[in-house]
Amino acid sequence: MAATLIDGKKVAAEIREEVKAEVAQLRERGIIPKLAVVLAGDDPASVVYARSKEKSCANVGIEFELFTLPGNAPEEELLALIDRLNRDDSVHGIMIELPLPKHMNKQRVLEAVSPKKDVDGVHPINRGYILSGGDGLFPATPQSCIEIMLRTGIEIKGKNAVIVGRGETVGKPLIFMMLNQNATVTVCHTRTADLAYHTRQADILIAAVGKPRMIKADMIKPGAVVVDAGINQVEGGICGDVDFENAKEVAGAITPVPGGVGSLTTVLIQKNVLKAIKLQGKI
C-alpha cells in the first residue's frame, strides 16, 4: 500500500493564516512587522529568492525591504549596513542572502546580525538556545521538518529518528530540535559504516544530505515516516534526497519534493519575524 502523502503546501497555508492574523493584531497596536533582506552581489538565484520573499511578505502584511550591495563592495560596507539595521527599531528581522562574494568572511558577516533579529537562526547564540532548550530564533528548514510532522498528527515522542546528514544548515540543528521533541536520535553521515543498517531502524527517517535520490526504498523500514529535506537540481526540475517513487511504496508517510518541507520555509521565517518582535520586547 502506497504511503500517505504529507502535504507541505496545506501545512504552510495553515501557518500562513496564523501569521496573517497575528500581523493584523500587531498592526492594530501600531507595530508594523518588517523584514530586511541584504543581498551582496548579483547571484541570480539569490535575486529570485529575495523577490519571492517580498511577494510572500506582502501576502501576510509584513513590510519588506531589500538592501543590495555590489559584488565588489568591501566587507566593512556590509558590516556597517548590518550595524545600521541592528539599531533600526523599525526593522524586526534581518536576513543575509547567501552565497556572499568570495572576499567576504561568511562567519563574521552572519555573526554581525543581532541574535534577536537573526530570523535565519544562524547566529551562535541562537544555535546555543537550540542546545539548551532556550527561547531563540531557530532555522526554518529543521523547524519545517518538525512542524510538518506535528501538524499532520505524527507522533515524534519516543520514536527512533534517524537523520542522514550533519550539515550546519539542517542536520546539526535538527539533532537537538528532535531531542527537544523527545525522539531517540541517531545521526548518519559520510563516514557512517553500513548506512542502510541504521536507516532501516528508523521510525522517522529524515534525509538532509543534498544528494539526489540517495535514500533508496530498501533502506527504509516498512511503514516508517520519511521526511525529505533535500532539494537538488536535476535534469527536468528538482528532486529530493529520497528516491520518492520507490520509497512511497514502502514508507507509511512521506513528504514529496517539491511540495513538502520546502513549502514551509518562507512562512516559518515570517513566523520568526513575529517571534523576534517578542524577543526584542516590543510586545
mmCIF file of N, CA and C in Angstrom, residues 116 159 219:
data_model
loop_
_atom_site.group_PDB
_atom_site.id
_atom_site.type_symbol
_atom_site.label_atom_id
_atom_site.label_comp_id
_atom_site.label_asym_id
_atom_site.label_seq_id
_atom_site.Cartn_x
_atom_site.Cartn_y
_atom_site.Cartn_z
ATOM 1 N N LYS A 116 18.730 38.732 18.180
ATOM 2 C CA LYS A 116 17.279 38.947 18.313
ATOM 3 C C LYS A 116 16.618 39.355 17.004
ATOM 4 N N LYS A 159 10.006 8.046 19.534
ATOM 5 C CA LYS A 159 10.279 7.330 18.282
ATOM 6 C C LYS A 159 11.780 7.304 17.976
ATOM 7 N N MET A 219 16.243 0.905 1.926
ATOM 8 C CA MET A 219 16.890 1.463 3.111
ATOM 9 C C MET A 219 15.853 1.919 4.143
#
